[in-house]
Tab-separated table of C-alpha atoms in Angstrom:
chain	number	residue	atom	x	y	z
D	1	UNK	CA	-70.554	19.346	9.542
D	2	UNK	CA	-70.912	22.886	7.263
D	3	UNK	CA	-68.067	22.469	5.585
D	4	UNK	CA	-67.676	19.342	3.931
D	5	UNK	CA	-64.145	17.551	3.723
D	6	UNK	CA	-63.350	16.244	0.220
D	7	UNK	CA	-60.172	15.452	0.028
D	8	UNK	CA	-59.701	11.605	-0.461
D	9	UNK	CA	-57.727	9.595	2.344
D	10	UNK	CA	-55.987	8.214	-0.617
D	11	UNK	CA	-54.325	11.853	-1.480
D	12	UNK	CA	-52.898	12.353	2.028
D	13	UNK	CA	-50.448	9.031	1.154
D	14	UNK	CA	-47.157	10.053	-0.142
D	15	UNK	CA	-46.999	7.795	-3.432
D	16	UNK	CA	-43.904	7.779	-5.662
D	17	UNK	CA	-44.904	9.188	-9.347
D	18	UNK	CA	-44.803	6.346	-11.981
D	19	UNK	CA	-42.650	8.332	-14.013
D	20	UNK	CA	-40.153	8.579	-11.655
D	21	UNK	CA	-39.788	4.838	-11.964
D	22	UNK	CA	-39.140	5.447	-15.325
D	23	UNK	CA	-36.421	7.488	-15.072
D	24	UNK	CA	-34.360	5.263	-12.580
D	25	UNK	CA	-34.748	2.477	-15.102
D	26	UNK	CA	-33.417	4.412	-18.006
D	27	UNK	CA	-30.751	5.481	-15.795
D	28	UNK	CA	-29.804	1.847	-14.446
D	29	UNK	CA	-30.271	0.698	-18.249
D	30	UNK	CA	-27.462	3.429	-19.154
D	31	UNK	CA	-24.857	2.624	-16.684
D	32	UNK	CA	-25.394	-1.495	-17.693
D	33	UNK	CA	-24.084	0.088	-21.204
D	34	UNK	CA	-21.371	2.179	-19.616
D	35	UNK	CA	-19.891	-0.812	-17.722
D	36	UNK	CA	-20.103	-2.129	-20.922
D	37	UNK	CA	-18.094	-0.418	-23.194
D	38	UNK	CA	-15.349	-0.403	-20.083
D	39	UNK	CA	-14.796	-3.748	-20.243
D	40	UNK	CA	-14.393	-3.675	-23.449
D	41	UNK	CA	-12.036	-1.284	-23.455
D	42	UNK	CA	-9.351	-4.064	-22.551
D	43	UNK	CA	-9.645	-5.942	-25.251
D	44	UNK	CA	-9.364	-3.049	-27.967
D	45	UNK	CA	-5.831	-1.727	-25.769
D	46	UNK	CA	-4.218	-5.181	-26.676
D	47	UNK	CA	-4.036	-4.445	-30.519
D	48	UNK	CA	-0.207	-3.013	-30.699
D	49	UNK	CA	-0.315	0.705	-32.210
D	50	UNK	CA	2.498	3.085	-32.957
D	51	UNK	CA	0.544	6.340	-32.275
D	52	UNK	CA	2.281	9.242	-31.523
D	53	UNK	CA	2.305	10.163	-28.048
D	54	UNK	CA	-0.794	12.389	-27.206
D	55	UNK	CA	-0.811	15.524	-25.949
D	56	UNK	CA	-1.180	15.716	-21.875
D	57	UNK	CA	-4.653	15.803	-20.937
D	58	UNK	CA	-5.897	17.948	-18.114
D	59	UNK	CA	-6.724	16.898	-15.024
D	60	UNK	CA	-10.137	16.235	-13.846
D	61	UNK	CA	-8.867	17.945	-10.378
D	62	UNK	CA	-7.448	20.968	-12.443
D	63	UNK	CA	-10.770	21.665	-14.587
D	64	UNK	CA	-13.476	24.138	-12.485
D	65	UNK	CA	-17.006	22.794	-11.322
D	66	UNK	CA	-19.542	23.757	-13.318
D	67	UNK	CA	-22.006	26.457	-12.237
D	68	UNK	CA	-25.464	25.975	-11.517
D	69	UNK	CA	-26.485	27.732	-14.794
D	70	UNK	CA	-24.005	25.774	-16.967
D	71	UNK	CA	-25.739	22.533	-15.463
D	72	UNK	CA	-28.985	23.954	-16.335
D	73	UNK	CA	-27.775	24.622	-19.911
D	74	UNK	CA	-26.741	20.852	-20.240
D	75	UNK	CA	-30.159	19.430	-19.560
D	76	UNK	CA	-30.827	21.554	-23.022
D	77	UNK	CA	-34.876	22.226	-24.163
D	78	UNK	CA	-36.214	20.774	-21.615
D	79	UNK	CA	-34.686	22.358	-18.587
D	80	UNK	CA	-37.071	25.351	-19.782
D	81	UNK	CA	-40.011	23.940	-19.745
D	82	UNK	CA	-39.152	22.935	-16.449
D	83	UNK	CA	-38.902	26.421	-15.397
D	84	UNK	CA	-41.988	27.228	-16.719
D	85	UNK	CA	-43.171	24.451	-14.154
D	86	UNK	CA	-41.460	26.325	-11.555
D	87	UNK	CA	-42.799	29.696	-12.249
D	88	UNK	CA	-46.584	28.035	-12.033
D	89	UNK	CA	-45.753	26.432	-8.920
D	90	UNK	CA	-44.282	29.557	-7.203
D	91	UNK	CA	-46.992	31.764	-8.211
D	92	UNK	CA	-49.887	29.031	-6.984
D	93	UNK	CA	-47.993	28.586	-3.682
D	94	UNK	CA	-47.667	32.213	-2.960
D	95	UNK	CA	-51.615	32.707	-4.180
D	96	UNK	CA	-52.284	29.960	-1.794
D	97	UNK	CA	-50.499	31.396	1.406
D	98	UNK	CA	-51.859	34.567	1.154
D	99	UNK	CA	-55.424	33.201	0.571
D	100	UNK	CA	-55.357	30.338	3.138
D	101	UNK	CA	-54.644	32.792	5.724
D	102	UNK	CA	-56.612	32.655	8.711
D	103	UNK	CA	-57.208	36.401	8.612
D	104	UNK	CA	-58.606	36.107	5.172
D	105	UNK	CA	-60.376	32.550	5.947
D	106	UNK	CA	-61.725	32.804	9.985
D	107	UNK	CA	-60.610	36.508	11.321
D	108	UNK	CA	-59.949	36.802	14.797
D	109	UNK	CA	-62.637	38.007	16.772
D	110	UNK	CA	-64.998	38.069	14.528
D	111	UNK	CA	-67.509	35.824	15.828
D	112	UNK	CA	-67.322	38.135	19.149
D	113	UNK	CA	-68.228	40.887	16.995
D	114	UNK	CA	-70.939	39.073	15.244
D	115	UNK	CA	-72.291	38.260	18.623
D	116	UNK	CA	-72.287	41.875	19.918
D	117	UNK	CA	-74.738	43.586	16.875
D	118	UNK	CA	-76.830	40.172	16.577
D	119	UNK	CA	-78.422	40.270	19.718
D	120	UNK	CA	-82.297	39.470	18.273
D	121	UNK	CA	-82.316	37.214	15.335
D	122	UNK	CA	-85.583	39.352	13.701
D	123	UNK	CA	-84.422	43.427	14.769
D	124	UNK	CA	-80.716	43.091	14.292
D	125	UNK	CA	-80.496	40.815	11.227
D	126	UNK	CA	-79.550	43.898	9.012
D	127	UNK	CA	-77.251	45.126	11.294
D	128	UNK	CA	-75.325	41.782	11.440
D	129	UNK	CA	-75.810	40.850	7.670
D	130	UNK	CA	-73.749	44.484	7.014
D	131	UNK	CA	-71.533	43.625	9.620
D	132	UNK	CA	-70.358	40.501	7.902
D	133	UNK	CA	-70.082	42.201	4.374
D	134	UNK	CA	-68.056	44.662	6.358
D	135	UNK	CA	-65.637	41.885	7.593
D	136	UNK	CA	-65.705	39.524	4.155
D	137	UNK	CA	-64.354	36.180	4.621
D	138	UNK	CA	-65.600	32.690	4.429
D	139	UNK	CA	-66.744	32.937	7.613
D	140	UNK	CA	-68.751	36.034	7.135
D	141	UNK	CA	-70.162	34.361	3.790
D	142	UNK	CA	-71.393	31.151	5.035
D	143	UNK	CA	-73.313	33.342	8.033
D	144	UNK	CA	-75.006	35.560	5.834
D	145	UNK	CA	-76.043	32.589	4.241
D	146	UNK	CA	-77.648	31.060	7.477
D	147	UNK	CA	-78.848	34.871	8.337
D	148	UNK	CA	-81.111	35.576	5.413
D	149	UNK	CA	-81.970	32.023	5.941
D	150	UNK	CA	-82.771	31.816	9.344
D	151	UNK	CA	-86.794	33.212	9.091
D	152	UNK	CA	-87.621	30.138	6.762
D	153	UNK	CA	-87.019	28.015	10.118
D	154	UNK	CA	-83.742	26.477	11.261
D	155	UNK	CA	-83.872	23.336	8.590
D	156	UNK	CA	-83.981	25.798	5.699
D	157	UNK	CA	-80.948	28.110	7.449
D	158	UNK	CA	-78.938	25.192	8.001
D	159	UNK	CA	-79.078	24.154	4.227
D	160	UNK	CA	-78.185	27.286	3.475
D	161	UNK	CA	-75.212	26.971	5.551
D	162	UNK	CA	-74.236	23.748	4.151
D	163	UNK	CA	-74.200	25.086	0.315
D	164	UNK	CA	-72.480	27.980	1.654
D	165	UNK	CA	-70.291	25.923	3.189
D	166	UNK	CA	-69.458	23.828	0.075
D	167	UNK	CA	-68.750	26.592	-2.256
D	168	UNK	CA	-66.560	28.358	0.256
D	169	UNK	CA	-64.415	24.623	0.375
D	170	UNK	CA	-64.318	24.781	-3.485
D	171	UNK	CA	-62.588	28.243	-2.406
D	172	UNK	CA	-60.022	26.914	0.047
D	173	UNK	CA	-58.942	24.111	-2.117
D	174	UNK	CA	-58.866	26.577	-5.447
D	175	UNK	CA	-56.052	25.560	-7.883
D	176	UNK	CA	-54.602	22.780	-5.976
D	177	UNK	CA	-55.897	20.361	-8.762
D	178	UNK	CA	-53.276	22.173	-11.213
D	179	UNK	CA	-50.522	23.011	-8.462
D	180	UNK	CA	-50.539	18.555	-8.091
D	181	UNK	CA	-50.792	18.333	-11.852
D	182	UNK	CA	-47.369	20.563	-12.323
D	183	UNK	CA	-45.539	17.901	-9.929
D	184	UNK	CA	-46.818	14.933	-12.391
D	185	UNK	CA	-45.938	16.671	-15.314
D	186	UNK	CA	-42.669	17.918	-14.005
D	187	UNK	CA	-41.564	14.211	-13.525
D	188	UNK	CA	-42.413	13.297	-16.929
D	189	UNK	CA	-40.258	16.348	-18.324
D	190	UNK	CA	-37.526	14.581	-16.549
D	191	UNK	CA	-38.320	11.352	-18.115
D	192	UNK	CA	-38.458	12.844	-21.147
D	193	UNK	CA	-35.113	15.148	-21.375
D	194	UNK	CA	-33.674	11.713	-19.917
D	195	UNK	CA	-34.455	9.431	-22.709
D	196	UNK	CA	-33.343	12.107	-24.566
D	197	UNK	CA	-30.303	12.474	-23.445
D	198	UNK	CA	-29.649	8.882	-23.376
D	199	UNK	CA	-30.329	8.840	-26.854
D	200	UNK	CA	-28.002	11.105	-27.554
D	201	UNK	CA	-24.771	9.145	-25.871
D	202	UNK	CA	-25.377	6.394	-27.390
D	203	UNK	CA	-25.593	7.830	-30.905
D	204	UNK	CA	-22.420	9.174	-29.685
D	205	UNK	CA	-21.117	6.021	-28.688
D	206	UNK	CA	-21.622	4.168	-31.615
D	207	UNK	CA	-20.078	7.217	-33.930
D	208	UNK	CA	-16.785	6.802	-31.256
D	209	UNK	CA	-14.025	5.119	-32.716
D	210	UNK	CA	-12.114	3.570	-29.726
D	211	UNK	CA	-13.641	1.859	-26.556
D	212	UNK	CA	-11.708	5.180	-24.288
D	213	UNK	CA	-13.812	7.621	-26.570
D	214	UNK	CA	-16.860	5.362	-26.151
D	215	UNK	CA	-16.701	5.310	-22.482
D	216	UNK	CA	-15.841	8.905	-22.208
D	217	UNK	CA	-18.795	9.835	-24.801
D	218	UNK	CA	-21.303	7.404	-22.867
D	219	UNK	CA	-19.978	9.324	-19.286
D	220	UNK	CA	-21.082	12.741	-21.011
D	221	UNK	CA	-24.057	11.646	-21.953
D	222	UNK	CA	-25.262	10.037	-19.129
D	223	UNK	CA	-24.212	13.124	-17.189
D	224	UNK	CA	-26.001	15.596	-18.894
D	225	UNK	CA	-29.615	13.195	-18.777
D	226	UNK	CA	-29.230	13.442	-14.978
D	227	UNK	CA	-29.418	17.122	-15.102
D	228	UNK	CA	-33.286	16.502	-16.802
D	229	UNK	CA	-33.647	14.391	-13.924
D	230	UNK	CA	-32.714	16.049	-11.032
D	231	UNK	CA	-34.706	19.241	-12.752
D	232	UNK	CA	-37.355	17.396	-12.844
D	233	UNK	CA	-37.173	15.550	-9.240
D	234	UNK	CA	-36.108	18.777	-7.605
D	235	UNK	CA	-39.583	20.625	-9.097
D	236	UNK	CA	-41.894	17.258	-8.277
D	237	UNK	CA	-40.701	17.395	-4.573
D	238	UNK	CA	-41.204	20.581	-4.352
D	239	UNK	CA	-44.910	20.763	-5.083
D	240	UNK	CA	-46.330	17.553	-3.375
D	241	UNK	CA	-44.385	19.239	-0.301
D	242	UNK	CA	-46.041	22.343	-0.572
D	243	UNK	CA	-49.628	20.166	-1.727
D	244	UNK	CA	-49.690	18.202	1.491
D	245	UNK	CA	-48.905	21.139	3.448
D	246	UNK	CA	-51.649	23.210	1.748
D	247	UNK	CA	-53.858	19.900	2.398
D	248	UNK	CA	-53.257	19.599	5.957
D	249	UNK	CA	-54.074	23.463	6.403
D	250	UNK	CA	-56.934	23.795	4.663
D	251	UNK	CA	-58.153	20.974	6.867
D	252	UNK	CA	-57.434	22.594	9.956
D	253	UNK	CA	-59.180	25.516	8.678
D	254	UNK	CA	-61.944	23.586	8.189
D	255	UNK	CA	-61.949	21.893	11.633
D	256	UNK	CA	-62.000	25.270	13.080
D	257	UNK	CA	-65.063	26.759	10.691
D	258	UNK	CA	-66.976	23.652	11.229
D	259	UNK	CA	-66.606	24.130	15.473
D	260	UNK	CA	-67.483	28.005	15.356
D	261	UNK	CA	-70.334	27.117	13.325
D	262	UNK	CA	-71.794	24.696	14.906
D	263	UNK	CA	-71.332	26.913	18.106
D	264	UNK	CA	-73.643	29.392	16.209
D	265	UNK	CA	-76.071	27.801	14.664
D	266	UNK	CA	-76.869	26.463	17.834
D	267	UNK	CA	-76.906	29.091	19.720
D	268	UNK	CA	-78.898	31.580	17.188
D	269	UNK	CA	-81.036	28.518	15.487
D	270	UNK	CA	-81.499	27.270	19.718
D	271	UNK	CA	-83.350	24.093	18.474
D	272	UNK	CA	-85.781	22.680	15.132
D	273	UNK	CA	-88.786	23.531	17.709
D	274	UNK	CA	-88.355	27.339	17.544
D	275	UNK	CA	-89.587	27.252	13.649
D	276	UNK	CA	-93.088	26.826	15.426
D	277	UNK	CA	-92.875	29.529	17.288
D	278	UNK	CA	-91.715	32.163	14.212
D	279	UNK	CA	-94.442	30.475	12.326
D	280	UNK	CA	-97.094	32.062	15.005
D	281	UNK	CA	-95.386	34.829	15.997
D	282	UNK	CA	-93.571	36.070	13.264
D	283	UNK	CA	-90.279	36.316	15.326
D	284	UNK	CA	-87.541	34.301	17.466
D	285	UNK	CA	-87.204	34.774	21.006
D	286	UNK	CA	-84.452	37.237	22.409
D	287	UNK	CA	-81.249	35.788	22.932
């Protein structure tokens, strides 16, 4: 194998963030307090009052839904930094579709190509080293590296292919490190703008007067926390979907190198006993 396969069998499980935890406990710890203050809300309507008679309230059926960017307003601060998150992530998965494209990556029929100028390994090596500058891609690289390579004897050429091979993985899998990063650290924005919102309703809640105002306050509050934490869901899904995907293609990509490599080097490398015969000759038989 040229083309070595890093990624851990570990990554390819789909594991639930340990922040995201976190923020279903706040949120379970929040509605304990909001069923709460309801049943207390009993005992305080016993007291007799004379109050004047409020004025009507409206409707929760009458008032309008609120838009997607009033709901992004409510999560407050942190909904920004959020869409910093998903600017990054954007950018990194367009980057990586356009580089992990198979034109860019393995070209079509360029091994044919390849095949048709590098007829002798010693006369045409030129030819086929400009050929593959002329068609760049990880393919191309990794060949030139077994090329130039290739009059040191078949050992020393497949090294060379194997380093190649390495670097041109470090390629493929460019910036993926960061893109799963923004998912982690999207989920803890979530956390955090939850706690904070949490904090806020119950400050609220404790400034509230009456057990209708408390319940009402605590509602709000809880309300607007779950905006930080769907923002911040809605981003984490988002990139370890597009990570796994990226994963599983780069790994196909791989698969694919590794096979038309393999093809070639034994093909144009024929077998370890052909370094004897360049050492006395000077030159590999025609192909």
């Amino acid at each position: 194998m040229f083309v070595g396969s890093r990624t851990k069998k570990s990554r390819r499980r789909l594991r639930l963030p340990p922040a995201a935890m976190g923020v279903f406990a706040v949120l379970a710890i929040g509605i304990a307090a909001m069923a709460q203050v309801k049943d207390a809300a009993p005992a305080a309507g016993t007291q007799p009052a004379a109050a004047a008679p409020a004025a009507p309230a409206v409707k929760a059926a009458d008032q309008p839904d609120p838009s997607l960017w009033e709901l992004h307003n409510k999560g407050g601060k942190v909904m920004w930094a959020l869409d910093l998150c998903s600017i990054l992530a954007l950018a990194i998965i367009f980057e990586r579709f356009f580089s992990l494209r198979r034109s860019r990556v393995l070209p079509t029929g360029f091994m044919a190509g390849l095949k048709a100028v590098y007829r002798d390994p010693v006369e045409d090596r030129e030819k086929a080293i400009n050929y593959c500058k002329a068609n760049e891609s990880a393919m191309s690289r990794m060949v030139v590296a077994f090329i130039r390579r290739l009059p040191r004897g078949f050992a020393s050429a497949e090294k060379a292919l194997e380093d190649a091979g390495g670097n041109e993985a470090l390629r493929l899998r460019a910036n993926l490190r960061v893109f799963y990063a923004i998912g982690s650290v999207a989920t803890l924005l979530g956390l955090i703008g939850t706690i904070a919102g949490m904090i806020k309703a119950f400050m609220q809640t404790a400034k509230a007067g009456d057990a209708e105002n408390k319940v009402q306050l605590l509602s709000e509050g809880i309300y607007e926390a779950m905006v930080c934490t769907f923002g911040g869901l809605a981003v984490a899904i988002l990139v370890t979907s597009f990570y796994y995907y990226f994963i599983g293609r780069i790994e196909s990509l791989i698969t694919q190198i590794n096979d038309e490599l393999t093809s070639f080097a034994e093909e144009y490398g024929l077998a370890p006993e052909t370094e004897d015969e360049l050492a006395t000759t000077g030159s590999l038989p025609r192909l």
